[in-house]
Tab-separated table of C-alpha atoms in Angstrom:
chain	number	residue	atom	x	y	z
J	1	UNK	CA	-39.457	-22.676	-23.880
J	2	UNK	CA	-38.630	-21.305	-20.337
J	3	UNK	CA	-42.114	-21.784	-19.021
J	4	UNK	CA	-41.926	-25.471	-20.773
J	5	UNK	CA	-38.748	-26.221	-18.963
J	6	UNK	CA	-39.792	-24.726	-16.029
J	7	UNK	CA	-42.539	-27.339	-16.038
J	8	UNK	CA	-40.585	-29.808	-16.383
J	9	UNK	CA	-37.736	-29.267	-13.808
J	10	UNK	CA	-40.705	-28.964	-10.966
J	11	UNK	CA	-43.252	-31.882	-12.090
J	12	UNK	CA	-40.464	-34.521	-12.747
J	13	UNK	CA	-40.809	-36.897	-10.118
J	14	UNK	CA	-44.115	-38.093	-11.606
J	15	UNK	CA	-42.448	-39.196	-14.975
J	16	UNK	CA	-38.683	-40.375	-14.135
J	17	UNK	CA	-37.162	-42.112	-11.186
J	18	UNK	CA	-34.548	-39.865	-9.262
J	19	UNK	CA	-31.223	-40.918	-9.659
J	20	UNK	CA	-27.840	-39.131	-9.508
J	21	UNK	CA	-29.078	-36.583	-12.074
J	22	UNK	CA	-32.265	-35.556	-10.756
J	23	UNK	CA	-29.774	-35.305	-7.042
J	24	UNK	CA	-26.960	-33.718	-8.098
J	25	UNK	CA	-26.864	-32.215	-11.507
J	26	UNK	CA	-30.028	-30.678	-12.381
J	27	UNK	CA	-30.121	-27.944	-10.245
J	28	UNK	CA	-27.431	-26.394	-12.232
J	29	UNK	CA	-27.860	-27.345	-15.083
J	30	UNK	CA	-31.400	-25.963	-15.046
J	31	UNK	CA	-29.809	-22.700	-13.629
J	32	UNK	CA	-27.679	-22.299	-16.290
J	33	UNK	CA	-30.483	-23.020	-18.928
J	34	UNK	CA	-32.655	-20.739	-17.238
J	35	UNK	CA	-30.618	-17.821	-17.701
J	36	UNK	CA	-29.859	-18.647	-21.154
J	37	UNK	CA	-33.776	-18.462	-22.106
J	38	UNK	CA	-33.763	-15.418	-19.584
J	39	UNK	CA	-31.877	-13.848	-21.904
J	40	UNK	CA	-34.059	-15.237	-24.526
J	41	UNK	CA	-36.884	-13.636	-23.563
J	42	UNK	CA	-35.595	-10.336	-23.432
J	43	UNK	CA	-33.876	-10.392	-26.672
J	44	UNK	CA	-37.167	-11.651	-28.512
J	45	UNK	CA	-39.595	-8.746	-26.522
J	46	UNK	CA	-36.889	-6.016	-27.728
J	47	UNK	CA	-36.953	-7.530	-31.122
J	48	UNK	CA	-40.612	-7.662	-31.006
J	49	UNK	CA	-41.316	-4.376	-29.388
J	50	UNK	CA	-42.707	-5.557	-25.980
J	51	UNK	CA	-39.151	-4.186	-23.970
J	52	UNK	CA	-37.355	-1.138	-25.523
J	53	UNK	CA	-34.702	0.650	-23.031
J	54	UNK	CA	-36.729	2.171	-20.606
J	55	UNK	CA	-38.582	-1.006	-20.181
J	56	UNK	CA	-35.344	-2.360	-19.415
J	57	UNK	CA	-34.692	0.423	-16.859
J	58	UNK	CA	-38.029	0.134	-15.309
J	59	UNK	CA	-37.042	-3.925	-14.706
J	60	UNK	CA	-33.961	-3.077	-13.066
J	61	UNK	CA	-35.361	-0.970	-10.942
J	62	UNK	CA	-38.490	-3.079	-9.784
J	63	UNK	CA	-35.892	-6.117	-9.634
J	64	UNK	CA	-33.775	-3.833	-7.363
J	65	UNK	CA	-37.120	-2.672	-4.993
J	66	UNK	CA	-37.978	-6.531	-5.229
J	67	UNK	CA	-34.406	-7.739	-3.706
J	68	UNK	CA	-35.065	-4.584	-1.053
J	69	UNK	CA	-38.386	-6.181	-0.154
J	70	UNK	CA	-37.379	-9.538	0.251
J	71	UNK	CA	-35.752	-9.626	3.399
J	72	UNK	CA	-38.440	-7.330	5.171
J	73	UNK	CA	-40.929	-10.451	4.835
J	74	UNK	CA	-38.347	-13.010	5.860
J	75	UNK	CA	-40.482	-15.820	5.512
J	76	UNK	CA	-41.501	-15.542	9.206
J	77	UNK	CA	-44.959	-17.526	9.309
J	78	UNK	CA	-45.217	-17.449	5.367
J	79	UNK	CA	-44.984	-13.344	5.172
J	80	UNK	CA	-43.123	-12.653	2.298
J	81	UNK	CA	-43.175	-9.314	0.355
J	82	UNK	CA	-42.060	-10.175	-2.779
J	83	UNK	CA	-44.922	-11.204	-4.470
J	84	UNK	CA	-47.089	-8.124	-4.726
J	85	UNK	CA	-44.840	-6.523	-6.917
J	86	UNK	CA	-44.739	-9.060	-9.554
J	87	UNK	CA	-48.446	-9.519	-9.522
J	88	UNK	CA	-48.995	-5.744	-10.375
J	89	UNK	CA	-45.675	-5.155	-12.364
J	90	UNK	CA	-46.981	-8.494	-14.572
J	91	UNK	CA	-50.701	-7.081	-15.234
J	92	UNK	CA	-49.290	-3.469	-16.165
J	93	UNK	CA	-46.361	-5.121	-18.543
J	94	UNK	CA	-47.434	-8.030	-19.520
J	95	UNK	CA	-46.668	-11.930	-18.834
J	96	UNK	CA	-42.788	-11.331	-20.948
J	97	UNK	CA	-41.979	-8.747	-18.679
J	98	UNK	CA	-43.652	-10.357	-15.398
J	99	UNK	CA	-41.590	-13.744	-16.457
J	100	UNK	CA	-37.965	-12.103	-16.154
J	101	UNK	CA	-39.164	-10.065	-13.195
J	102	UNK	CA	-39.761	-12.976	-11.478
J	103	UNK	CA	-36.701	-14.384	-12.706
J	104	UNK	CA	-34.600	-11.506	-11.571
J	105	UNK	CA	-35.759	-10.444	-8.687
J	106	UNK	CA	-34.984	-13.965	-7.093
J	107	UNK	CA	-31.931	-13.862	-8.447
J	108	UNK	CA	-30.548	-9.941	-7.439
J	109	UNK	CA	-32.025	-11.247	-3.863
J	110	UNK	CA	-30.326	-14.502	-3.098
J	111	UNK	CA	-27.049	-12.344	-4.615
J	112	UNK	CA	-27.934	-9.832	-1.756
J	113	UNK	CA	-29.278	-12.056	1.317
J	114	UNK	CA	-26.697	-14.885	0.149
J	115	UNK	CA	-29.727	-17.094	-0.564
J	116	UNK	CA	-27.488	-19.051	-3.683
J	117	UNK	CA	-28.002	-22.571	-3.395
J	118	UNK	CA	-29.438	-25.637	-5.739
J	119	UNK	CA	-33.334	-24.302	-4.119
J	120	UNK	CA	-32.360	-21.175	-6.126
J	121	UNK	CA	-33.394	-21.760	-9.726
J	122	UNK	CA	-36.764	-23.431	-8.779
J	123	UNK	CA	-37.238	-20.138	-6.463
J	124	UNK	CA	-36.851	-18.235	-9.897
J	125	UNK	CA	-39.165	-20.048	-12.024
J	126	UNK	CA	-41.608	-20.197	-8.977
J	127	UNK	CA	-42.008	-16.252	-8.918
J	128	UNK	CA	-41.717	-16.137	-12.673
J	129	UNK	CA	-44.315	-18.014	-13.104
J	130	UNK	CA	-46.810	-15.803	-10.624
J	131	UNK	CA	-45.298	-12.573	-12.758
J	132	UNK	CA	-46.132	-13.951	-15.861
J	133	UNK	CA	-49.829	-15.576	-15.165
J	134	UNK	CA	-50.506	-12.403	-13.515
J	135	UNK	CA	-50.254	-10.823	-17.302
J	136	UNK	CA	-52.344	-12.910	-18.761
J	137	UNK	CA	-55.318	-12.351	-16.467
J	138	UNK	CA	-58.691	-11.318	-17.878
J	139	UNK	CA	-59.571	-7.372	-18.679
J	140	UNK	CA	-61.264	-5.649	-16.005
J	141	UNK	CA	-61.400	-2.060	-14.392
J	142	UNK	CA	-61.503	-0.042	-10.986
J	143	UNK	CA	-62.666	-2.102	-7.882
J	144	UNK	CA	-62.826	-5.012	-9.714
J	145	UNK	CA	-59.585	-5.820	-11.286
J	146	UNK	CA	-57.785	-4.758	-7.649
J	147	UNK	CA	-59.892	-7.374	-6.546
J	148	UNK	CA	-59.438	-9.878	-9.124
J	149	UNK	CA	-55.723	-9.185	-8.724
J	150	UNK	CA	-56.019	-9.421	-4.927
J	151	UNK	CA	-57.385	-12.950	-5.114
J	152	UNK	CA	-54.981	-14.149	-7.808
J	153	UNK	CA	-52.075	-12.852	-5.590
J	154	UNK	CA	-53.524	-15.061	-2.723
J	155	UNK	CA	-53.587	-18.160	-5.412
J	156	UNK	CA	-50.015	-17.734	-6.051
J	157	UNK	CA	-48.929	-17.575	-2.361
J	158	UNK	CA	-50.446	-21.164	-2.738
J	159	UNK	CA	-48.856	-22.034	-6.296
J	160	UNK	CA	-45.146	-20.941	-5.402
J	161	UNK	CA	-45.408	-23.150	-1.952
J	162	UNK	CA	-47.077	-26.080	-4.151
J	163	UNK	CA	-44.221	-25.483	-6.738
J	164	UNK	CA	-41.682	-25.347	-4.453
J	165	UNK	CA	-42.243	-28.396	-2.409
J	166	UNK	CA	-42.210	-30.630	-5.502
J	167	UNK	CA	-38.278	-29.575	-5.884
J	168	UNK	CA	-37.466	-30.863	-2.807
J	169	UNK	CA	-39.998	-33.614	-2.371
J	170	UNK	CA	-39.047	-36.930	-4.053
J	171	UNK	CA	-35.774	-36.329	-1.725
J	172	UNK	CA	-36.597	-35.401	2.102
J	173	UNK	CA	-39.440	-37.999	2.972
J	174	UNK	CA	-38.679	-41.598	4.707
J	175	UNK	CA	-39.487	-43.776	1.777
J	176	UNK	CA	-41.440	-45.704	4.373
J	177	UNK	CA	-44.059	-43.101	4.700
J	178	UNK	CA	-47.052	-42.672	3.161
J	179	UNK	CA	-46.502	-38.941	1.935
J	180	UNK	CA	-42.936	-40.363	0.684
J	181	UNK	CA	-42.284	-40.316	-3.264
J	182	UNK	CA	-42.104	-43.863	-4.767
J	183	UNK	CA	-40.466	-44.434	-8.110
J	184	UNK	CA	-42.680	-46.429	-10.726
J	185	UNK	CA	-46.102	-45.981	-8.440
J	186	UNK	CA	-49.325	-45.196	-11.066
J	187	UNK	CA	-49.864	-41.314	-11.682
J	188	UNK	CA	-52.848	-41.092	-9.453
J	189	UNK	CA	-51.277	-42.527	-6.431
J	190	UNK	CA	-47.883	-40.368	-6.634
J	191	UNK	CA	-50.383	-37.362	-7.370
J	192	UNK	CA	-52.437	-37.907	-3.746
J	193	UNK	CA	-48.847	-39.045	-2.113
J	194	UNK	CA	-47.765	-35.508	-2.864
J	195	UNK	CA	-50.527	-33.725	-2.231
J	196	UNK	CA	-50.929	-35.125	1.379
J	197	UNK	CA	-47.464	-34.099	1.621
J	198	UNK	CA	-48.005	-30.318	0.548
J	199	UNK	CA	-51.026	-30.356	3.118
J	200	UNK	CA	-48.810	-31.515	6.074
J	201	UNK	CA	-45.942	-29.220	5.453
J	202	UNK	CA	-46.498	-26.092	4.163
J	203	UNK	CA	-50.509	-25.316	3.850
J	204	UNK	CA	-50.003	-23.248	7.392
J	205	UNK	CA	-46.868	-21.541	5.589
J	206	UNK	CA	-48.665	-21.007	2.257
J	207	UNK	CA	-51.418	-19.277	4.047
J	208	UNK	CA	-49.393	-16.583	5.551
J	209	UNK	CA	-48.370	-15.506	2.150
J	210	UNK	CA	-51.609	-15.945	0.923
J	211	UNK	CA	-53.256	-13.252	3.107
J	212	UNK	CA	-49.889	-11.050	2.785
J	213	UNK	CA	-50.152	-11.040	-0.544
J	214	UNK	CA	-53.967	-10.580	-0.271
J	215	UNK	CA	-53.626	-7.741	1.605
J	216	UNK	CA	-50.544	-6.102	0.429
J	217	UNK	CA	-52.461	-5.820	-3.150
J	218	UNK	CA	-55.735	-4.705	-1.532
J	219	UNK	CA	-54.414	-1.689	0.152
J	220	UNK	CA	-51.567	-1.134	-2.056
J	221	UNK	CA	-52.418	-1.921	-5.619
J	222	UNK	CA	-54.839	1.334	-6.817
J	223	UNK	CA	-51.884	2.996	-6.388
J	224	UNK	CA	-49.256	1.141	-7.511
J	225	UNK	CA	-51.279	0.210	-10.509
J	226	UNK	CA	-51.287	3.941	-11.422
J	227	UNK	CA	-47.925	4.580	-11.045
J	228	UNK	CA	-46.830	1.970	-13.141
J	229	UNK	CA	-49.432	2.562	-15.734
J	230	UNK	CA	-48.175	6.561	-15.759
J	231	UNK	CA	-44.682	5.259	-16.480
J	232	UNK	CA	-45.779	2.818	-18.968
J	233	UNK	CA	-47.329	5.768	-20.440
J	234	UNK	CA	-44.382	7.889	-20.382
J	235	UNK	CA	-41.882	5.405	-21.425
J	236	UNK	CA	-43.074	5.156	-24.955
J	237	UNK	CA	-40.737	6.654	-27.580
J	238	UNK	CA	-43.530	7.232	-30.151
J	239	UNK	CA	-46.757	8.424	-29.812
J	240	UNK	CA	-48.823	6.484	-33.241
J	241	UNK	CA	-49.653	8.688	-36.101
J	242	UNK	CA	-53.845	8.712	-37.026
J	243	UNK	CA	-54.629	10.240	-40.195
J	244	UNK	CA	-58.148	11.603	-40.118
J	245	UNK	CA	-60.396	13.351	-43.508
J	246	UNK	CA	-60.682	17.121	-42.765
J	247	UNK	CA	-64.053	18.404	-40.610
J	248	UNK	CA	-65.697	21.160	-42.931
J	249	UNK	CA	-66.402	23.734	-40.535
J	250	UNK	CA	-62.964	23.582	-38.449
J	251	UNK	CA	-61.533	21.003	-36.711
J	252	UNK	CA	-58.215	19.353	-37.349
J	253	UNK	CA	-55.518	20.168	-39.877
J	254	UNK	CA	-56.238	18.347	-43.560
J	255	UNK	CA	-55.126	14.918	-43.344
J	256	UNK	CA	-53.970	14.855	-39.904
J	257	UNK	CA	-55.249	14.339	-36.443
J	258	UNK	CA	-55.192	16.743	-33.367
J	259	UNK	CA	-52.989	14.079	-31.148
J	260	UNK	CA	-49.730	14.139	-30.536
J	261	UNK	CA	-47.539	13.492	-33.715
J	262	UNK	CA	-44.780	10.699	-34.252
J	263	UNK	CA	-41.099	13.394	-34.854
C-alpha cells in the first residue's frame, strides 16, 4: 500500500488535471499517510518476523549515519551520499527494511538540515523506493553482486531525479512551452512532454549522483556488505533447531545436531 501510493502521488499528472488539491493539499496529506503506512510496515515485519528489536536498533542507527551523510554530499553537482547506504542496507535486509530506511533517513535529515517542506514526502518515497528495489535484486556473490549493486546504485541516482521532477513538474513550466504539462493531452504526448523536460533539467544533475553512487558502492560496498551481513548474523535471537538420525560410529548426539541449539 505505501509503494502503491507512492506511485500514485509521483505519476499523477498523467491521469488528473492539477487543481487546488494536487497545489496545495496533497503534499500533506500524503505526508501524513506516509507515515501512517510507515508505521505499517514495521508493525507487519515485527509481526511477521522480518524486524525484531535489534533490527529496529540497527535502523536507527543507519537512519542516524544516513542524516550524518547527507549534508557531506550537499547536492553540489548531483553528489549526494545518501544513497549508498540504502542500496547495501536494502540487499542485506531486505526490500521491508530498505523501504522505511529510505523513509527515515529523509525524514531524521530534513529534521536535522531543516530540509521540511511540501518536496519532503516525495524525497521520502524517492529513497524508499531505491532501498526497497535494492532488496529485491537477483542472487549473486563476490565481484559480481558488488558490481551488480554498483550499477543498480547508478540507476537509482537516475530514478530518484526522474521521480522527483514529476512532483514538481506539472507546476514550474510556462504552459506555453513545449516541455510544459498540459491537462487532458493523450498519454503519449504528456509522457515525451515530460521526458524532454527531465532531459533539460536535471540529466547533468542525475549524473553526478549516478557516478557517486557508482563509485561510493564500488570501493565501499565489500566491506560494508560484510559488516552488515556480520550483524545480521549476530542479531538473531535464535539459532534453528535440526534434528539429525544418529551416525553409527560417532558423530553427533542421538537425535540432535552438532550446531548451535535454540535455549
Amino acid at each position: 500500500m505505501a509503494a502503491f501510493l507512492g506511485l500514485v502521488a509521483f505519476f499523477w499528472p498523467f491521469v488528473v488535471a492539477p487543481g487546488r488539491l494536487g497545489a496545495n493539499y496533497a503534499p500533506p496529506l500524503i505526508f501524513g499517510v506516509l507515515l501512517v503506512l510507515v508505521l505499517c510496515v514495521v508493525i507487519s515485519e515485527i509481526a511477521e518476523g522480518g524486524i525484531n528489536s535489534k533490527a529496529l536498533a540497527m535502523l536507527g542507527v543507519l537512519s542516524a549515519v544516513n542524516a550524518a551523510l547527507r549534508p557531506l554530499g550537499a547536492g553540489t553537482a548531483g553528489i549526494e551520499t545518501v544513497f549508498f547506504v540504502l542500496v547495501l542496507a536494502g540487499r542485506v535486509y531486505g526490500p521491508g527494511f530498505g523501504f522505511t530506511l529510505g523513509c527515515t533517513s529523509l525524514f531524521a535529515s530534513a529534521l536535522i538540515t531543516g530540509g521540511v517542506g511540501p518536496w519532503m514526502p516525495y524525497q521520502m518515497f524517492g529513497c524508499a523506493f531505491v532501498g526497497m528495489l535494492a532488496g529485491m535484486l537477483p542472487r549473486a556473490t563476490g565481484r559480481l553482486e558488488v558490481m551488480m549493486l554498483a550499477v543498480y546504485g547508478s540507476l537509482s541516482g537516475y530514478l530518484f531525479g526522474f521521480l522527483l521532477n514529476l512532483s514538481f513538474w506539472p507546476f514550474s513550466v510556462d504552459p506555453n512551452s513545449s516541455i510544459a504539462y498540459l491537462p487532458g493531452l493523450p498519454f503519449t504526448e504528456q509522457w515525451q512532454r515530460y521526458l524532454a523536460f527531465d532531459v533539460a533539467t536535471s540529466l547533468g544533475w542525475d549524473t553526478g549522483r549516478a557516478v557517486t553512487n557508482f563509485v561510493l558502492v564500488t570501493l565501499a560496498g565489500p566491506a560494508v556488505l560484510t559488516t552488515f551481513r556480520r550483524a545480521a548474523r549476530k542479531a538473531r535471537f535464535r539459532a534453528p533447531v535440526r534434528f539429525a538420525s544418529r551416525k553409527p560410529g560417532g558423530g553427533a548426539p542421538p537425535g540432535i545436531d552438532s550446531g548451535p541449539q535454540e535455549p
